[in-house]
Coordinates of C-alpha atoms in Angstrom, one line a residue:
I191 CA -38.6 62.6 17.7
D192 CA -36.9 59.2 17.7
K193 CA -36.7 59.3 13.9
I194 CA -34.5 62.4 14.0
Q195 CA -31.0 61.4 12.8
L196 CA -28.4 62.5 15.2
Q197 CA -25.2 61.1 16.6
I198 CA -23.2 63.0 19.2
K199 CA -19.6 62.1 20.3
F200 CA -17.8 64.1 22.9
D201 CA -14.2 65.1 22.3
R202 CA -12.2 63.8 25.2
F203 CA -9.8 66.7 25.7
D204 CA -9.3 65.6 29.3
L205 CA -7.7 62.3 28.2
K206 CA -5.8 63.8 25.3
F207 CA -4.3 66.5 27.6
G208 CA -3.0 63.8 30.0
L209 CA -1.5 61.7 27.2
V210 CA 0.1 64.3 24.9
K211 CA 3.9 64.1 24.7
K212 CA 6.1 67.2 25.3
E213 CA 7.3 67.2 21.7
Q214 CA 3.7 67.2 20.4
F215 CA 2.4 69.8 22.8
E216 CA 2.7 72.8 20.5
K217 CA 0.6 71.1 17.8
F218 CA -1.9 70.0 20.4
K219 CA -2.1 73.5 21.9
N220 CA -2.8 75.0 18.4
K221 CA -5.6 72.6 17.9
Y222 CA -7.3 73.6 21.2
S223 CA -6.0 77.2 21.3
Y224 CA -9.3 78.5 22.9
L225 CA -8.4 76.4 26.0
F226 CA -4.9 77.8 26.4
P227 CA -4.9 81.5 27.3
A228 CA -1.9 83.2 25.6
Q229 CA -0.7 84.9 28.8
F230 CA 0.4 81.5 30.2
P231 CA 3.7 79.9 28.9
D232 CA 3.9 76.2 28.0
S233 CA 5.7 75.4 31.2
V234 CA 2.5 76.2 33.2
W235 CA 0.5 73.6 31.2
I236 CA 3.3 71.0 31.3
R237 CA 3.4 71.4 35.1
R238 CA -0.4 71.1 35.3
K239 CA -0.3 68.0 33.2
N240 CA 1.9 66.3 35.8
D241 CA 0.2 67.9 38.8
T242 CA -0.8 65.5 41.6
I243 CA -4.3 67.0 41.9
Q244 CA -4.8 66.9 38.1
N245 CA -3.9 63.2 38.1
L246 CA -6.1 62.5 41.1
L247 CA -9.1 64.2 39.4
Q248 CA -8.4 62.3 36.1
N249 CA -8.3 59.0 38.0
E250 CA -11.7 59.7 39.6
V251 CA -13.2 60.8 36.3
N252 CA -12.0 57.5 34.7
K253 CA -13.7 55.6 37.5
I254 CA -17.0 57.3 37.2
F255 CA -16.9 57.7 33.4
P256 CA -15.1 54.6 32.0
S257 CA -17.2 55.4 28.9
L258 CA -19.2 58.5 28.0
N259 CA -21.8 56.5 26.1
E260 CA -24.5 57.2 28.7
I261 CA -24.2 61.0 28.8
E262 CA -23.6 61.1 25.0
K263 CA -27.0 59.3 24.6
E264 CA -28.6 61.7 27.1
T265 CA -27.3 64.6 25.0
E266 CA -28.6 63.1 21.8
Y267 CA -32.0 62.7 23.5
I268 CA -32.0 66.4 24.5
Y269 CA -31.0 67.7 21.1
K270 CA -33.5 65.5 19.3
H271 CA -36.2 67.1 21.4
L272 CA -34.8 70.6 20.9
I273 CA -34.7 70.1 17.1
Y274 CA -38.3 68.9 17.2
H275 CA -39.6 71.8 19.3
F276 CA -37.1 74.5 18.0
P277 CA -36.3 73.5 14.4
S278 CA -33.5 76.1 14.0
T279 CA -31.5 74.5 16.8
K280 CA -27.8 74.1 15.9
V281 CA -25.9 71.1 17.5
P282 CA -22.6 72.3 19.0
N283 CA -19.4 70.4 19.5
F284 CA -18.9 68.9 23.0
I285 CA -15.6 68.9 24.7
T286 CA -14.8 67.3 28.1
L287 CA -12.2 68.6 30.4
I288 CA -11.1 68.7 34.0
N289 CA -11.4 72.2 35.6
N290 CA -10.3 71.9 39.3
V291 CA -13.9 71.1 40.5
D292 CA -15.2 74.5 39.4
Y293 CA -18.8 73.6 40.4
Q294 CA -20.1 77.0 39.3
N295 CA -19.1 76.3 35.8
K296 CA -20.0 72.6 35.2
I297 CA -21.1 73.2 31.6
I298 CA -20.1 76.3 29.6
F299 CA -21.6 77.3 26.3
A300 CA -19.2 79.3 24.1
D301 CA -20.5 79.9 20.5
T302 CA -20.4 76.5 18.7
I303 CA -18.6 74.7 21.6
V304 CA -19.9 73.3 24.9
L305 CA -17.3 72.6 27.6
I306 CA -18.2 69.9 30.1
S307 CA -16.2 69.7 33.4
L308 CA -16.4 66.0 34.1
D309 CA -14.8 66.5 37.5
T310 CA -18.0 68.3 38.7
F311 CA -20.2 65.2 38.1
L312 CA -18.4 62.6 40.2
G313 CA -21.2 61.8 42.7
T314 CA -22.5 63.5 45.8
N315 CA -20.5 61.2 48.1
N316 CA -17.2 61.4 46.3
K317 CA -14.3 62.0 48.7
I318 CA -12.9 64.8 46.5
Y319 CA -16.0 66.8 47.4
Q320 CA -15.4 66.8 51.1
G321 CA -16.0 70.3 52.5
I322 CA -18.4 71.3 49.8
P323 CA -21.9 72.1 51.3
N324 CA -24.5 69.3 50.8
Y325 CA -26.9 71.5 48.8
I326 CA -24.1 72.2 46.3
K327 CA -22.9 68.5 46.2
S328 CA -26.4 67.3 45.4
D329 CA -25.9 68.9 41.9
M330 CA -22.5 67.2 41.4
D331 CA -23.8 63.9 40.2
K332 CA -24.0 62.5 36.7
S333 CA -27.8 61.9 37.2
R334 CA -28.1 65.7 37.1
F335 CA -26.2 66.1 33.9
S336 CA -29.2 66.3 31.5
S337 CA -31.0 68.8 33.7
I338 CA -28.0 71.1 34.0
L339 CA -27.4 70.9 30.2
V340 CA -31.0 72.0 29.6
D341 CA -30.5 74.9 32.1
K342 CA -27.6 76.1 29.9
V343 CA -29.6 75.7 26.7
A344 CA -32.4 77.7 28.2
N345 CA -30.2 80.8 28.3
S346 CA -30.4 81.1 24.5
I347 CA -34.2 80.2 24.3
I348 CA -35.8 82.1 27.2
T349 CA -35.7 85.9 27.5
K350 CA -34.8 87.1 31.0
P351 CA -37.4 89.4 32.6
N352 CA -37.0 93.2 32.1
N353 CA -38.4 94.2 35.4
R354 CA -37.5 93.1 39.0
F355 CA -40.9 91.9 40.3
F356 CA -40.6 88.7 42.3
L357 CA -43.4 87.2 40.2
D358 CA -41.5 87.8 36.9
R359 CA -38.4 86.1 38.5
I360 CA -40.2 83.0 39.6
I361 CA -42.1 82.7 36.3
Y362 CA -38.8 83.0 34.4
N363 CA -37.5 80.0 36.4
G364 CA -40.8 78.3 35.9
K365 CA -40.3 78.6 32.2
I366 CA -36.9 76.8 32.4
L367 CA -38.5 74.0 34.4
L368 CA -41.4 73.7 32.0
L369 CA -38.9 73.6 29.1
K370 CA -37.5 70.5 30.9
D371 CA -41.0 68.9 30.9
F372 CA -40.8 69.1 27.0
I373 CA -37.1 68.4 26.4
V374 CA -36.4 65.8 29.1
P375 CA -39.9 64.4 29.7
S376 CA -38.6 61.1 31.0
L377 CA -36.6 62.7 33.8
G378 CA -38.2 62.7 37.3
D379 CA -39.2 66.0 38.8
E380 CA -36.5 65.7 41.5
L381 CA -33.8 65.6 38.9
K382 CA -35.3 68.5 36.9
I383 CA -35.2 70.8 39.9
G384 CA -32.4 69.2 41.9
Y385 CA -34.4 68.1 44.9
S386 CA -34.4 64.8 46.8
K387 CA -37.7 62.8 46.8
E388 CA -38.3 64.1 50.4
Q389 CA -37.9 67.7 49.3
I390 CA -40.3 67.2 46.4
N391 CA -42.8 65.7 48.8
W392 CA -42.4 68.7 51.2
A393 CA -43.0 71.1 48.3
K394 CA -46.1 69.3 47.2
Q395 CA -47.5 69.0 50.7
N396 CA -46.8 72.7 51.5
E397 CA -47.6 74.2 48.1
E398 CA -50.8 75.9 49.3
Y399 CA -49.1 77.4 52.4
I400 CA -46.1 78.7 50.4
W401 CA -48.4 80.4 48.0
K402 CA -50.5 81.9 50.8
Y403 CA -47.3 83.2 52.4
F404 CA -46.3 84.9 49.1
I405 CA -49.7 86.5 48.8
E406 CA -50.2 87.6 52.4
N407 CA -46.8 89.1 52.5
E408 CA -47.3 90.9 49.2
L409 CA -44.2 89.4 47.7
L410 CA -45.4 88.9 44.1
F411 CA -44.9 92.5 43.0
S412 CA -42.0 93.3 45.4
T413 CA -38.7 94.3 43.8
D414 CA -36.7 93.4 46.9
D415 CA -33.5 91.7 45.7
D416 CA -33.3 89.8 49.0
L417 CA -36.1 87.6 47.7
I418 CA -33.8 86.1 45.2
D419 CA -31.5 84.7 47.9
R420 CA -34.4 83.7 50.1
F421 CA -36.5 81.8 47.5
I422 CA -34.8 81.5 44.1
M423 CA -31.1 80.8 44.4
P424 CA -29.7 77.4 45.4
A425 CA -29.5 77.3 49.2
P426 CA -29.7 74.7 52.1
F427 CA -33.3 75.9 52.7
S428 CA -35.7 78.7 51.8
K429 CA -36.0 81.6 54.2
F430 CA -39.6 82.3 55.3
Y431 CA -38.2 83.3 58.8
L432 CA -40.5 80.7 60.3
E433 CA -40.0 77.4 62.1
I434 CA -40.5 75.5 58.9
D435 CA -37.3 77.0 57.3
N436 CA -35.1 74.1 58.3
E437 CA -37.5 71.5 56.8
S438 CA -37.9 73.5 53.5
P439 CA -35.7 72.9 50.4
G440 CA -34.0 75.9 48.8
K441 CA -35.2 77.7 45.6
I442 CA -38.9 77.1 46.6
G443 CA -39.8 80.1 44.4
Q444 CA -38.6 78.1 41.4
W445 CA -40.9 75.3 42.3
I446 CA -43.9 77.7 42.6
G447 CA -43.0 79.3 39.3
W448 CA -43.0 75.8 37.7
Q449 CA -46.4 75.0 39.2
I450 CA -47.8 78.3 37.8
L451 CA -46.5 77.3 34.3
R452 CA -47.9 73.8 34.6
S453 CA -51.3 75.2 35.5
F454 CA -51.1 77.4 32.4
R455 CA -50.1 74.4 30.2
K456 CA -53.0 72.3 31.6
K457 CA -55.5 75.0 30.6
N458 CA -53.8 75.6 27.1
P459 CA -52.8 72.0 26.0
S460 CA -52.6 72.9 22.3
L461 CA -49.9 75.6 22.7
K462 CA -46.4 74.7 21.7
I463 CA -43.6 75.2 24.2
S464 CA -42.0 77.8 21.9
E465 CA -45.4 79.8 22.1
I466 CA -45.6 79.4 25.9
L467 CA -42.1 80.7 26.4
S468 CA -42.7 83.8 24.3
L469 CA -45.6 84.9 26.5
S470 CA -45.1 87.6 29.2
S471 CA -45.1 86.7 32.9
E472 CA -48.3 88.8 33.3
E473 CA -50.2 86.9 30.6
L474 CA -49.0 83.5 31.9
F475 CA -50.0 84.4 35.5
K476 CA -53.4 85.7 34.6
K477 CA -54.3 82.8 32.3
A478 CA -52.8 80.1 34.6
N479 CA -55.4 81.0 37.2
Y480 CA -53.1 79.2 39.7
K481 CA -54.8 77.9 42.8
P482 CA -52.9 75.3 44.7

């Protein structure tokens, strides 16, 4: 993998936007036309360029990212692994911008372009993030960049389940996390899933009880959409409706899906990741013989 020749440089649109002169703006706008919706006149962008909040965000970005070497290297590492495991992988162009701390769109894939909102990776304790819930802020750190990038890549590699069984949904998320075991193998489990070390420990210590709860309450083949919010989506905690709720991390269903996939991989070590991801939830579940 190390021998794969690849160099990735991010296009610093965020810095260029701040520095472009008024007389050069038209030419600049034409170059990055996909970032300037036609319905907004130039005056809107000129105002934004000089906006106090825009400048505050840019200053914070400059402090946290005096250079992008680190995340460029992380991106090279990811794409070398992707090319190795999925030879048809195309390397896109990466453009950095400031996007008013839109934490739901930290990284956006658009055809051959990847947009990276640097102002959503300034660090959990950054003063700009005051008022944002802790479970969301925990993802807003540059240490989570690689993991979130792989989440986005996974959308084009892993097929979403056709049916609505809870089991299919947790295995789909398990596939994304197993992909990270192959694509960012050096990343710790807590960074892959977005847990603290304490939350990882809680999940490991309670894995058997969580699985027992899912089985005894017949959740695996339930199509109740509430289960997505309770156990899959990011949240302050998972909702068992028991005393343990406040101690539990959110998205514990993702964690269990991951352990099912790891159990399968252990029993089928010769299979490539591309082969594993192509298998149905039913086959993966049966052959994993998951017993925490």
